[in-house]
mmCIF file of N, CA and C in Angstrom:
data_model
loop_
_atom_site.group_PDB
_atom_site.id
_atom_site.type_symbol
_atom_site.label_atom_id
_atom_site.label_comp_id
_atom_site.label_asym_id
_atom_site.label_seq_id
_atom_site.Cartn_x
_atom_site.Cartn_y
_atom_site.Cartn_z
ATOM 1 N N UNK U 1 0.819 -1.153 0.042
ATOM 2 C CA UNK U 1 0.004 0.029 0.030
ATOM 3 C C UNK U 1 0.887 1.289 0.011
ATOM 4 N N UNK U 2 0.537 2.157 -0.797
ATOM 5 C CA UNK U 2 1.315 3.454 -0.844
ATOM 6 C C UNK U 2 0.756 4.559 0.060
ATOM 7 N N UNK U 3 1.388 5.545 0.304
ATOM 8 C CA UNK U 3 1.024 6.655 1.165
ATOM 9 C C UNK U 3 -0.069 7.423 0.566
ATOM 10 N N UNK U 4 -0.469 7.266 -0.743
ATOM 11 C CA UNK U 4 -1.445 8.002 -1.390
ATOM 12 C C UNK U 4 -2.738 7.149 -1.371
ATOM 13 N N UNK U 5 -2.665 5.919 -1.093
ATOM 14 C CA UNK U 5 -3.906 5.083 -1.100
ATOM 15 C C UNK U 5 -4.866 5.517 -0.061
ATOM 16 N N UNK U 6 -6.124 5.224 -0.296
ATOM 17 C CA UNK U 6 -7.207 5.549 0.729
ATOM 18 C C UNK U 6 -6.872 4.642 1.990
ATOM 19 N N UNK U 7 -7.281 5.190 3.080
ATOM 20 C CA UNK U 7 -7.236 4.485 4.413
ATOM 21 C C UNK U 7 -8.578 4.041 4.875
ATOM 22 N N UNK U 8 -9.518 4.112 3.911
ATOM 23 C CA UNK U 8 -10.924 3.825 4.297
ATOM 24 C C UNK U 8 -11.485 2.716 3.343
ATOM 25 N N UNK U 9 -12.565 2.079 3.747
ATOM 26 C CA UNK U 9 -13.268 1.067 2.805
ATOM 27 C C UNK U 9 -14.684 1.499 2.988
ATOM 28 N N UNK U 10 -15.451 1.168 1.973
ATOM 29 C CA UNK U 10 -16.899 1.308 1.852
ATOM 30 C C UNK U 10 -17.403 -0.148 1.518
ATOM 31 N N UNK U 11 -18.098 -0.687 2.527
ATOM 32 C CA UNK U 11 -18.681 -2.054 2.212
ATOM 33 C C UNK U 11 -20.167 -1.987 2.217
ATOM 34 N N UNK U 12 -20.819 -2.574 1.225
ATOM 35 C CA UNK U 12 -22.217 -2.505 0.948
ATOM 36 C C UNK U 12 -22.879 -3.865 0.998
ATOM 37 N N UNK U 13 -22.041 -4.895 1.305
ATOM 38 C CA UNK U 13 -22.580 -6.195 1.192
ATOM 39 C C UNK U 13 -22.226 -7.052 2.410
ATOM 40 N N UNK U 14 -21.597 -8.193 2.148
ATOM 41 C CA UNK U 14 -21.400 -9.211 3.228
ATOM 42 C C UNK U 14 -20.366 -8.785 4.173
ATOM 43 N N UNK U 15 -19.599 -7.681 3.923
ATOM 44 C CA UNK U 15 -18.521 -7.281 4.853
ATOM 45 C C UNK U 15 -18.992 -6.099 5.734
ATOM 46 N N UNK U 16 -20.250 -5.763 5.721
ATOM 47 C CA UNK U 16 -20.688 -4.622 6.555
ATOM 48 C C UNK U 16 -20.736 -4.934 8.065
ATOM 49 N N UNK U 17 -20.908 -6.228 8.455
ATOM 50 C CA UNK U 17 -20.987 -6.531 9.863
ATOM 51 C C UNK U 17 -20.285 -7.900 10.156
ATOM 52 N N UNK U 18 -19.796 -7.982 11.239
ATOM 53 C CA UNK U 18 -19.060 -9.276 11.725
ATOM 54 C C UNK U 18 -20.002 -10.465 11.699
ATOM 55 N N UNK U 19 -21.370 -10.259 11.782
ATOM 56 C CA UNK U 19 -22.307 -11.226 11.844
ATOM 57 C C UNK U 19 -22.489 -11.880 10.404
ATOM 58 N N UNK U 20 -21.860 -11.265 9.469
ATOM 59 C CA UNK U 20 -22.109 -11.654 8.050
ATOM 60 C C UNK U 20 -21.362 -12.903 7.576
ATOM 61 N N UNK U 21 -20.338 -13.301 8.306
ATOM 62 C CA UNK U 21 -19.670 -14.485 7.787
ATOM 63 C C UNK U 21 -18.230 -14.539 8.271
ATOM 64 N N UNK U 22 -17.513 -15.527 7.891
ATOM 65 C CA UNK U 22 -16.115 -15.676 8.334
ATOM 66 C C UNK U 22 -15.143 -14.607 7.803
ATOM 67 N N UNK U 23 -15.267 -14.226 6.633
ATOM 68 C CA UNK U 23 -14.398 -13.111 6.137
ATOM 69 C C UNK U 23 -14.547 -11.881 6.871
ATOM 70 N N UNK U 24 -15.775 -11.539 7.235
ATOM 71 C CA UNK U 24 -16.017 -10.291 8.010
ATOM 72 C C UNK U 24 -15.392 -10.455 9.460
ATOM 73 N N UNK U 25 -15.635 -11.640 10.022
ATOM 74 C CA UNK U 25 -15.184 -11.876 11.399
ATOM 75 C C UNK U 25 -13.593 -11.848 11.376
ATOM 76 N N UNK U 26 -12.903 -12.131 10.290
ATOM 77 C CA UNK U 26 -11.484 -12.068 10.277
ATOM 78 C C UNK U 26 -10.989 -10.657 10.098
ATOM 79 N N UNK U 27 -11.635 -9.839 9.179
ATOM 80 C CA UNK U 27 -11.034 -8.608 8.764
ATOM 81 C C UNK U 27 -11.545 -7.359 9.570
ATOM 82 N N UNK U 28 -12.800 -7.395 10.007
ATOM 83 C CA UNK U 28 -13.395 -6.178 10.640
ATOM 84 C C UNK U 28 -12.786 -5.902 12.048
ATOM 85 N N UNK U 29 -12.144 -6.860 12.846
ATOM 86 C CA UNK U 29 -11.505 -6.337 13.943
ATOM 87 C C UNK U 29 -10.250 -5.563 13.642
ATOM 88 N N UNK U 30 -9.744 -5.550 12.482
ATOM 89 C CA UNK U 30 -8.563 -4.655 11.966
ATOM 90 C C UNK U 30 -9.011 -3.390 11.501
ATOM 91 N N UNK U 31 -10.326 -3.132 11.427
ATOM 92 C CA UNK U 31 -10.880 -1.847 10.963
ATOM 93 C C UNK U 31 -11.746 -1.187 11.995
ATOM 94 N N UNK U 32 -11.803 0.113 11.883
ATOM 95 C CA UNK U 32 -12.621 0.892 12.844
ATOM 96 C C UNK U 32 -13.884 1.484 12.053
ATOM 97 N N UNK U 33 -15.006 1.072 12.491
ATOM 98 C CA UNK U 33 -16.250 1.620 11.817
ATOM 99 C C UNK U 33 -16.439 3.085 12.138
ATOM 100 N N UNK U 34 -16.552 3.809 11.077
ATOM 101 C CA UNK U 34 -16.650 5.347 11.189
ATOM 102 C C UNK U 34 -18.046 5.827 10.913
ATOM 103 N N UNK U 35 -18.987 4.874 10.406
ATOM 104 C CA UNK U 35 -20.323 5.247 10.207
ATOM 105 C C UNK U 35 -20.932 4.776 8.902
ATOM 106 N N UNK U 36 -22.141 5.157 8.701
ATOM 107 C CA UNK U 36 -22.807 4.811 7.459
ATOM 108 C C UNK U 36 -22.427 5.817 6.414
ATOM 109 N N UNK U 37 -22.563 5.235 5.094
ATOM 110 C CA UNK U 37 -22.247 6.102 4.021
ATOM 111 C C UNK U 37 -23.046 5.672 2.835
ATOM 112 N N UNK U 38 -22.817 6.404 1.638
ATOM 113 C CA UNK U 38 -23.533 6.094 0.449
ATOM 114 C C UNK U 38 -22.689 6.560 -0.741
ATOM 115 N N UNK U 39 -22.984 6.011 -1.885
ATOM 116 C CA UNK U 39 -22.359 6.245 -3.109
ATOM 117 C C UNK U 39 -23.431 6.177 -4.287
ATOM 118 N N UNK U 40 -23.301 7.062 -5.220
ATOM 119 C CA UNK U 40 -24.249 6.957 -6.319
ATOM 120 C C UNK U 40 -24.011 5.775 -7.214
ATOM 121 N N UNK U 41 -25.044 5.075 -7.366
ATOM 122 C CA UNK U 41 -24.904 3.751 -8.191
ATOM 123 C C UNK U 41 -26.189 2.852 -7.994
ATOM 124 N N UNK U 42 -26.026 1.714 -8.620
ATOM 125 C CA UNK U 42 -27.140 0.787 -8.490
ATOM 126 C C UNK U 42 -26.574 -0.580 -8.006
ATOM 127 N N UNK U 43 -27.456 -1.233 -7.115
ATOM 128 C CA UNK U 43 -27.175 -2.464 -6.476
ATOM 129 C C UNK U 43 -27.954 -3.567 -7.019
ATOM 130 N N UNK U 44 -27.228 -4.668 -7.437
ATOM 131 C CA UNK U 44 -27.958 -5.793 -8.014
ATOM 132 C C UNK U 44 -27.615 -6.912 -7.115
ATOM 133 N N UNK U 45 -28.362 -8.001 -7.160
ATOM 134 C CA UNK U 45 -28.205 -9.253 -6.548
ATOM 135 C C UNK U 45 -27.736 -10.273 -7.612
ATOM 136 N N UNK U 46 -26.518 -10.941 -7.398
ATOM 137 C CA UNK U 46 -26.018 -11.979 -8.210
ATOM 138 C C UNK U 46 -26.486 -13.314 -7.634
ATOM 139 N N UNK U 47 -27.152 -14.042 -8.463
ATOM 140 C CA UNK U 47 -27.687 -15.313 -7.969
ATOM 141 C C UNK U 47 -26.838 -16.451 -8.625
ATOM 142 N N UNK U 48 -26.132 -17.126 -7.757
ATOM 143 C CA UNK U 48 -25.377 -18.326 -8.267
ATOM 144 C C UNK U 48 -25.897 -19.538 -7.437
ATOM 145 N N UNK U 49 -25.573 -20.772 -7.947
ATOM 146 C CA UNK U 49 -25.970 -21.912 -7.173
ATOM 147 C C UNK U 49 -25.563 -21.821 -5.705
ATOM 148 N N UNK U 50 -26.487 -21.894 -4.854
ATOM 149 C CA UNK U 50 -26.215 -21.918 -3.343
ATOM 150 C C UNK U 50 -25.618 -20.686 -2.872
ATOM 151 N N UNK U 51 -25.778 -19.555 -3.581
ATOM 152 C CA UNK U 51 -25.124 -18.321 -3.171
ATOM 153 C C UNK U 51 -25.892 -17.067 -3.799
ATOM 154 N N UNK U 52 -26.083 -16.037 -3.015
ATOM 155 C CA UNK U 52 -26.542 -14.749 -3.512
ATOM 156 C C UNK U 52 -25.785 -13.652 -2.952
ATOM 157 N N UNK U 53 -25.196 -12.787 -3.804
ATOM 158 C CA UNK U 53 -24.330 -11.713 -3.243
ATOM 159 C C UNK U 53 -24.583 -10.383 -4.031
ATOM 160 N N UNK U 54 -24.264 -9.204 -3.409
ATOM 161 C CA UNK U 54 -24.540 -7.933 -4.048
ATOM 162 C C UNK U 54 -23.440 -7.573 -4.990
ATOM 163 N N UNK U 55 -23.899 -6.682 -5.995
ATOM 164 C CA UNK U 55 -22.965 -6.206 -6.975
ATOM 165 C C UNK U 55 -23.288 -4.687 -7.121
ATOM 166 N N UNK U 56 -22.273 -3.909 -6.986
ATOM 167 C CA UNK U 56 -22.465 -2.413 -7.166
ATOM 168 C C UNK U 56 -22.013 -2.044 -8.651
ATOM 169 N N UNK U 57 -22.872 -1.295 -9.345
ATOM 170 C CA UNK U 57 -22.473 -0.664 -10.689
ATOM 171 C C UNK U 57 -22.497 0.796 -10.424
ATOM 172 N N UNK U 58 -21.478 1.471 -10.771
ATOM 173 C CA UNK U 58 -21.468 2.864 -10.600
ATOM 174 C C UNK U 58 -22.276 3.516 -11.793
ATOM 175 N N UNK U 59 -23.017 4.476 -11.428
ATOM 176 C CA UNK U 59 -23.968 5.199 -12.462
ATOM 177 C C UNK U 59 -24.066 6.606 -11.910
ATOM 178 N N UNK U 60 -23.384 7.577 -12.551
ATOM 179 C CA UNK U 60 -23.543 8.945 -12.195
ATOM 180 C C UNK U 60 -24.858 9.573 -12.695
ATOM 181 N N UNK U 61 -25.483 8.982 -13.590
ATOM 182 C CA UNK U 61 -26.706 9.490 -14.156
ATOM 183 C C UNK U 61 -27.972 9.060 -13.369
ATOM 184 N N UNK U 62 -27.794 8.183 -12.389
ATOM 185 C CA UNK U 62 -28.967 7.681 -11.620
ATOM 186 C C UNK U 62 -29.105 8.625 -10.474
ATOM 187 N N UNK U 63 -30.331 8.672 -10.001
ATOM 188 C CA UNK U 63 -30.658 9.253 -8.669
ATOM 189 C C UNK U 63 -30.658 8.189 -7.491
ATOM 190 N N UNK U 64 -30.204 7.037 -7.854
ATOM 191 C CA UNK U 64 -30.227 5.970 -6.826
ATOM 192 C C UNK U 64 -28.882 6.029 -6.087
ATOM 193 N N UNK U 65 -28.942 5.618 -4.857
ATOM 194 C CA UNK U 65 -27.701 5.498 -4.092
ATOM 195 C C UNK U 65 -27.594 4.206 -3.301
ATOM 196 N N UNK U 66 -26.404 3.774 -3.253
ATOM 197 C CA UNK U 66 -26.158 2.468 -2.583
ATOM 198 C C UNK U 66 -25.578 2.840 -1.115
ATOM 199 N N UNK U 67 -26.199 2.264 -0.154
ATOM 200 C CA UNK U 67 -25.898 2.558 1.273
ATOM 201 C C UNK U 67 -25.028 1.427 1.875
ATOM 202 N N UNK U 68 -24.085 1.795 2.693
ATOM 203 C CA UNK U 68 -23.281 0.777 3.303
ATOM 204 C C UNK U 68 -22.556 1.344 4.533
ATOM 205 N N UNK U 69 -21.526 0.576 4.949
ATOM 206 C CA UNK U 69 -20.777 0.998 6.117
ATOM 207 C C UNK U 69 -19.334 1.323 5.710
ATOM 208 N N UNK U 70 -18.880 2.436 6.428
ATOM 209 C CA UNK U 70 -17.531 2.929 6.178
ATOM 210 C C UNK U 70 -16.593 2.583 7.305
ATOM 211 N N UNK U 71 -15.454 2.146 6.900
ATOM 212 C CA UNK U 71 -14.418 1.712 7.987
ATOM 213 C C UNK U 71 -13.053 2.394 7.646
ATOM 214 N N UNK U 72 -12.305 2.628 8.706
ATOM 215 C CA UNK U 72 -10.995 3.116 8.586
ATOM 216 C C UNK U 72 -10.003 1.992 9.007
ATOM 217 N N UNK U 73 -8.895 1.883 8.238
ATOM 218 C CA UNK U 73 -7.892 0.907 8.569
ATOM 219 C C UNK U 73 -7.322 1.162 10.009
ATOM 220 N N UNK U 74 -7.182 0.169 10.781
ATOM 221 C CA UNK U 74 -6.472 0.184 12.043
ATOM 222 C C UNK U 74 -5.021 0.062 11.919
ATOM 223 N N UNK U 75 -4.349 0.318 12.913
ATOM 224 C CA UNK U 75 -2.839 0.304 12.962
ATOM 225 C C UNK U 75 -2.303 -1.004 12.574
ATOM 226 N N UNK U 76 -3.109 -2.125 12.873
ATOM 227 C CA UNK U 76 -2.526 -3.465 12.612
ATOM 228 C C UNK U 76 -3.041 -4.018 11.183
ATOM 229 N N UNK U 77 -3.720 -3.212 10.415
ATOM 230 C CA UNK U 77 -4.151 -3.550 9.048
ATOM 231 C C UNK U 77 -2.933 -3.618 8.200
ATOM 232 N N UNK U 78 -2.663 -4.622 7.490
ATOM 233 C CA UNK U 78 -1.499 -4.874 6.709
ATOM 234 C C UNK U 78 -1.753 -4.998 5.128
ATOM 235 N N UNK U 79 -0.688 -5.062 4.389
ATOM 236 C CA UNK U 79 -0.857 -5.373 3.035
ATOM 237 C C UNK U 79 -1.459 -6.784 2.798
ATOM 238 N N UNK U 80 -1.095 -7.734 3.734
ATOM 239 C CA UNK U 80 -1.575 -9.027 3.653
ATOM 240 C C UNK U 80 -3.152 -9.018 3.832
ATOM 241 N N UNK U 81 -3.587 -8.192 4.726
ATOM 242 C CA UNK U 81 -5.031 -8.036 4.866
ATOM 243 C C UNK U 81 -5.736 -7.493 3.614
ATOM 244 N N UNK U 82 -5.106 -6.581 2.990
ATOM 245 C CA UNK U 82 -5.588 -6.030 1.715
ATOM 246 C C UNK U 82 -5.669 -7.147 0.643
ATOM 247 N N UNK U 83 -4.568 -7.904 0.586
ATOM 248 C CA UNK U 83 -4.593 -9.136 -0.367
ATOM 249 C C UNK U 83 -5.713 -10.064 -0.050
ATOM 250 N N UNK U 84 -5.973 -10.293 1.330
ATOM 251 C CA UNK U 84 -7.076 -11.146 1.734
ATOM 252 C C UNK U 84 -8.404 -10.562 1.184
ATOM 253 N N UNK U 85 -8.610 -9.245 1.303
ATOM 254 C CA UNK U 85 -9.877 -8.686 0.916
ATOM 255 C C UNK U 85 -10.036 -8.821 -0.679
ATOM 256 N N UNK U 86 -8.942 -8.573 -1.343
ATOM 257 C CA UNK U 86 -8.981 -8.658 -2.702
ATOM 258 C C UNK U 86 -9.340 -10.062 -3.282
ATOM 259 N N UNK U 87 -8.702 -11.098 -2.524
ATOM 260 C CA UNK U 87 -9.005 -12.516 -2.914
ATOM 261 C C UNK U 87 -10.503 -12.792 -2.560
ATOM 262 N N UNK U 88 -10.945 -12.274 -1.451
ATOM 263 C CA UNK U 88 -12.393 -12.592 -1.115
ATOM 264 C C UNK U 88 -13.264 -11.985 -2.209
ATOM 265 N N UNK U 89 -12.972 -10.765 -2.653
ATOM 266 C CA UNK U 89 -13.796 -10.132 -3.645
ATOM 267 C C UNK U 89 -13.485 -10.509 -5.140
ATOM 268 N N UNK U 90 -12.544 -11.478 -5.296
ATOM 269 C CA UNK U 90 -12.065 -11.980 -6.607
ATOM 270 C C UNK U 90 -11.637 -10.838 -7.478
ATOM 271 N N UNK U 91 -10.802 -9.990 -6.775
ATOM 272 C CA UNK U 91 -10.061 -8.907 -7.471
ATOM 273 C C UNK U 91 -8.715 -9.238 -7.666
ATOM 274 N N UNK U 92 -8.211 -9.331 -8.959
ATOM 275 C CA UNK U 92 -6.852 -9.748 -9.169
ATOM 276 C C UNK U 92 -6.111 -8.538 -9.824
ATOM 277 N N UNK U 93 -5.406 -7.801 -9.007
ATOM 278 C CA UNK U 93 -4.616 -6.659 -9.428
ATOM 279 C C UNK U 93 -3.882 -6.794 -10.755
ATOM 280 N N UNK U 94 -3.330 -7.921 -10.896
ATOM 281 C CA UNK U 94 -2.520 -8.132 -12.173
ATOM 282 C C UNK U 94 -3.319 -8.702 -13.279
ATOM 283 N N UNK U 95 -4.572 -8.939 -13.089
ATOM 284 C CA UNK U 95 -5.488 -9.461 -14.219
ATOM 285 C C UNK U 95 -6.874 -8.830 -14.007
ATOM 286 N N UNK U 96 -7.061 -7.558 -14.212
ATOM 287 C CA UNK U 96 -8.321 -6.965 -13.826
ATOM 288 C C UNK U 96 -9.459 -7.403 -14.796
ATOM 289 N N UNK U 97 -9.077 -7.913 -16.011
ATOM 290 C CA UNK U 97 -10.176 -8.311 -16.935
ATOM 291 C C UNK U 97 -10.749 -9.680 -16.480
ATOM 292 N N UNK U 98 -10.024 -10.402 -15.647
ATOM 293 C CA UNK U 98 -10.521 -11.647 -15.050
ATOM 294 C C UNK U 98 -11.157 -11.466 -13.707
ATOM 295 N N UNK U 99 -11.150 -10.295 -13.180
ATOM 296 C CA UNK U 99 -11.655 -9.941 -11.786
ATOM 297 C C UNK U 99 -13.136 -9.853 -11.834
ATOM 298 N N UNK U 100 -13.825 -10.422 -10.830
ATOM 299 C CA UNK U 100 -15.236 -10.214 -10.682
ATOM 300 C C UNK U 100 -15.541 -8.848 -10.231
ATOM 301 N N UNK U 101 -14.668 -8.331 -9.279
ATOM 302 C CA UNK U 101 -14.866 -6.992 -8.830
ATOM 303 C C UNK U 101 -13.485 -6.212 -8.982
ATOM 304 N N UNK U 102 -13.573 -4.893 -9.127
ATOM 305 C CA UNK U 102 -12.442 -3.999 -9.198
ATOM 306 C C UNK U 102 -12.371 -3.243 -7.886
ATOM 307 N N UNK U 103 -11.165 -3.087 -7.358
ATOM 308 C CA UNK U 103 -11.095 -2.160 -6.122
ATOM 309 C C UNK U 103 -10.830 -0.893 -6.607
ATOM 310 N N UNK U 104 -11.628 0.190 -6.457
ATOM 311 C CA UNK U 104 -11.419 1.527 -6.915
ATOM 312 C C UNK U 104 -11.475 2.550 -5.755
ATOM 313 N N UNK U 105 -10.700 3.563 -5.770
ATOM 314 C CA UNK U 105 -10.647 4.666 -4.875
ATOM 315 C C UNK U 105 -11.704 5.665 -5.295
ATOM 316 N N UNK U 106 -12.760 5.771 -4.437
ATOM 317 C CA UNK U 106 -13.947 6.597 -4.861
ATOM 318 C C UNK U 106 -14.343 7.495 -3.731
ATOM 319 N N UNK U 107 -15.044 8.561 -3.959
ATOM 320 C CA UNK U 107 -15.593 9.487 -3.051
ATOM 321 C C UNK U 107 -16.844 8.825 -2.514
ATOM 322 N N UNK U 108 -17.014 8.686 -1.252
ATOM 323 C CA UNK U 108 -18.146 8.143 -0.471
ATOM 324 C C UNK U 108 -18.596 9.303 0.452
ATOM 325 N N UNK U 109 -19.890 9.457 0.515
ATOM 326 C CA UNK U 109 -20.438 10.515 1.379
ATOM 327 C C UNK U 109 -20.948 9.897 2.680
ATOM 328 N N UNK U 110 -20.431 10.315 3.806
ATOM 329 C CA UNK U 110 -20.928 9.834 5.063
ATOM 330 C C UNK U 110 -22.266 10.458 5.393
ATOM 331 N N UNK U 111 -23.040 9.769 6.311
ATOM 332 C CA UNK U 111 -24.343 10.248 6.558
ATOM 333 C C UNK U 111 -24.425 11.629 7.197
ATOM 334 N N UNK U 112 -23.227 12.105 7.747
ATOM 335 C CA UNK U 112 -23.228 13.389 8.292
ATOM 336 C C UNK U 112 -22.852 14.506 7.239
ATOM 337 N N UNK U 113 -22.653 14.004 5.985
ATOM 338 C CA UNK U 113 -22.429 14.976 4.863
ATOM 339 C C UNK U 113 -21.085 15.099 4.410
ATOM 340 N N UNK U 114 -20.031 14.667 5.199
ATOM 341 C CA UNK U 114 -18.693 14.881 4.771
ATOM 342 C C UNK U 114 -18.299 13.771 3.789
ATOM 343 N N UNK U 115 -17.252 13.916 2.954
ATOM 344 C CA UNK U 115 -16.902 12.989 1.949
ATOM 345 C C UNK U 115 -15.538 12.406 2.378
ATOM 346 N N UNK U 116 -15.355 11.149 2.078
ATOM 347 C CA UNK U 116 -14.087 10.437 2.294
ATOM 348 C C UNK U 116 -13.654 9.686 1.050
ATOM 349 N N UNK U 117 -12.379 9.480 0.817
ATOM 350 C CA UNK U 117 -11.946 8.666 -0.252
ATOM 351 C C UNK U 117 -11.726 7.322 0.340
ATOM 352 N N UNK U 118 -12.453 6.347 -0.344
ATOM 353 C CA UNK U 118 -12.456 4.989 0.268
ATOM 354 C C UNK U 118 -12.213 4.013 -0.921
ATOM 355 N N UNK U 119 -11.721 2.835 -0.574
ATOM 356 C CA UNK U 119 -11.629 1.676 -1.454
ATOM 357 C C UNK U 119 -13.086 1.130 -1.526
ATOM 358 N N UNK U 120 -13.489 0.841 -2.831
ATOM 359 C CA UNK U 120 -14.849 0.319 -2.962
ATOM 360 C C UNK U 120 -14.607 -0.792 -3.983
ATOM 361 N N UNK U 121 -15.347 -2.031 -3.758
ATOM 362 C CA UNK U 121 -15.194 -3.003 -4.699
ATOM 363 C C UNK U 121 -16.479 -2.866 -5.605
ATOM 364 N N UNK U 122 -16.136 -2.650 -6.820
ATOM 365 C CA UNK U 122 -17.229 -2.413 -7.859
ATOM 366 C C UNK U 122 -17.281 -3.571 -8.857
ATOM 367 N N UNK U 123 -18.550 -4.058 -9.175
ATOM 368 C CA UNK U 123 -18.702 -5.140 -10.091
ATOM 369 C C UNK U 123 -18.136 -4.897 -11.360
ATOM 370 N N UNK U 124 -17.435 -5.761 -11.981
ATOM 371 C CA UNK U 124 -16.634 -5.642 -13.135
ATOM 372 C C UNK U 124 -17.284 -6.094 -14.480
ATOM 373 N N UNK U 125 -18.401 -6.619 -14.399
ATOM 374 C CA UNK U 125 -19.142 -7.086 -15.672
ATOM 375 C C UNK U 125 -20.538 -6.381 -15.853
ATOM 376 N N UNK U 126 -20.948 -6.381 -17.067
ATOM 377 C CA UNK U 126 -22.275 -5.768 -17.321
ATOM 378 C C UNK U 126 -23.394 -6.681 -16.789
ATOM 379 N N UNK U 127 -24.431 -6.061 -16.362
ATOM 380 C CA UNK U 127 -25.556 -6.834 -15.848
ATOM 381 C C UNK U 127 -26.787 -6.569 -16.750
#
């Protein structure tokens, strides 16, 4: 991670809460929840055999917003933790065209109105 990279995440799906699953239980203790937030876009549900999960598509033309939880990296959050999240989201930095999601640095609005730069996993394929 470089010094210019965001120190925040915006999660809109299974990583919003430690009750959501094993990945959240592993990673959320290394992050500090800073509040609810939202980003302009559309949320879809991907239905696969035995699995349903959310997919965010960015859309500046829509009046729709996707709501989620914003977190700040804790002091013990490491590059290995970021690689874990990337693998969980099936983001492959060296092969973006094969990635199900892309990790993008985007402006997210907190519910109190301030904006932060956060990593957001955005769905990589058309729906």
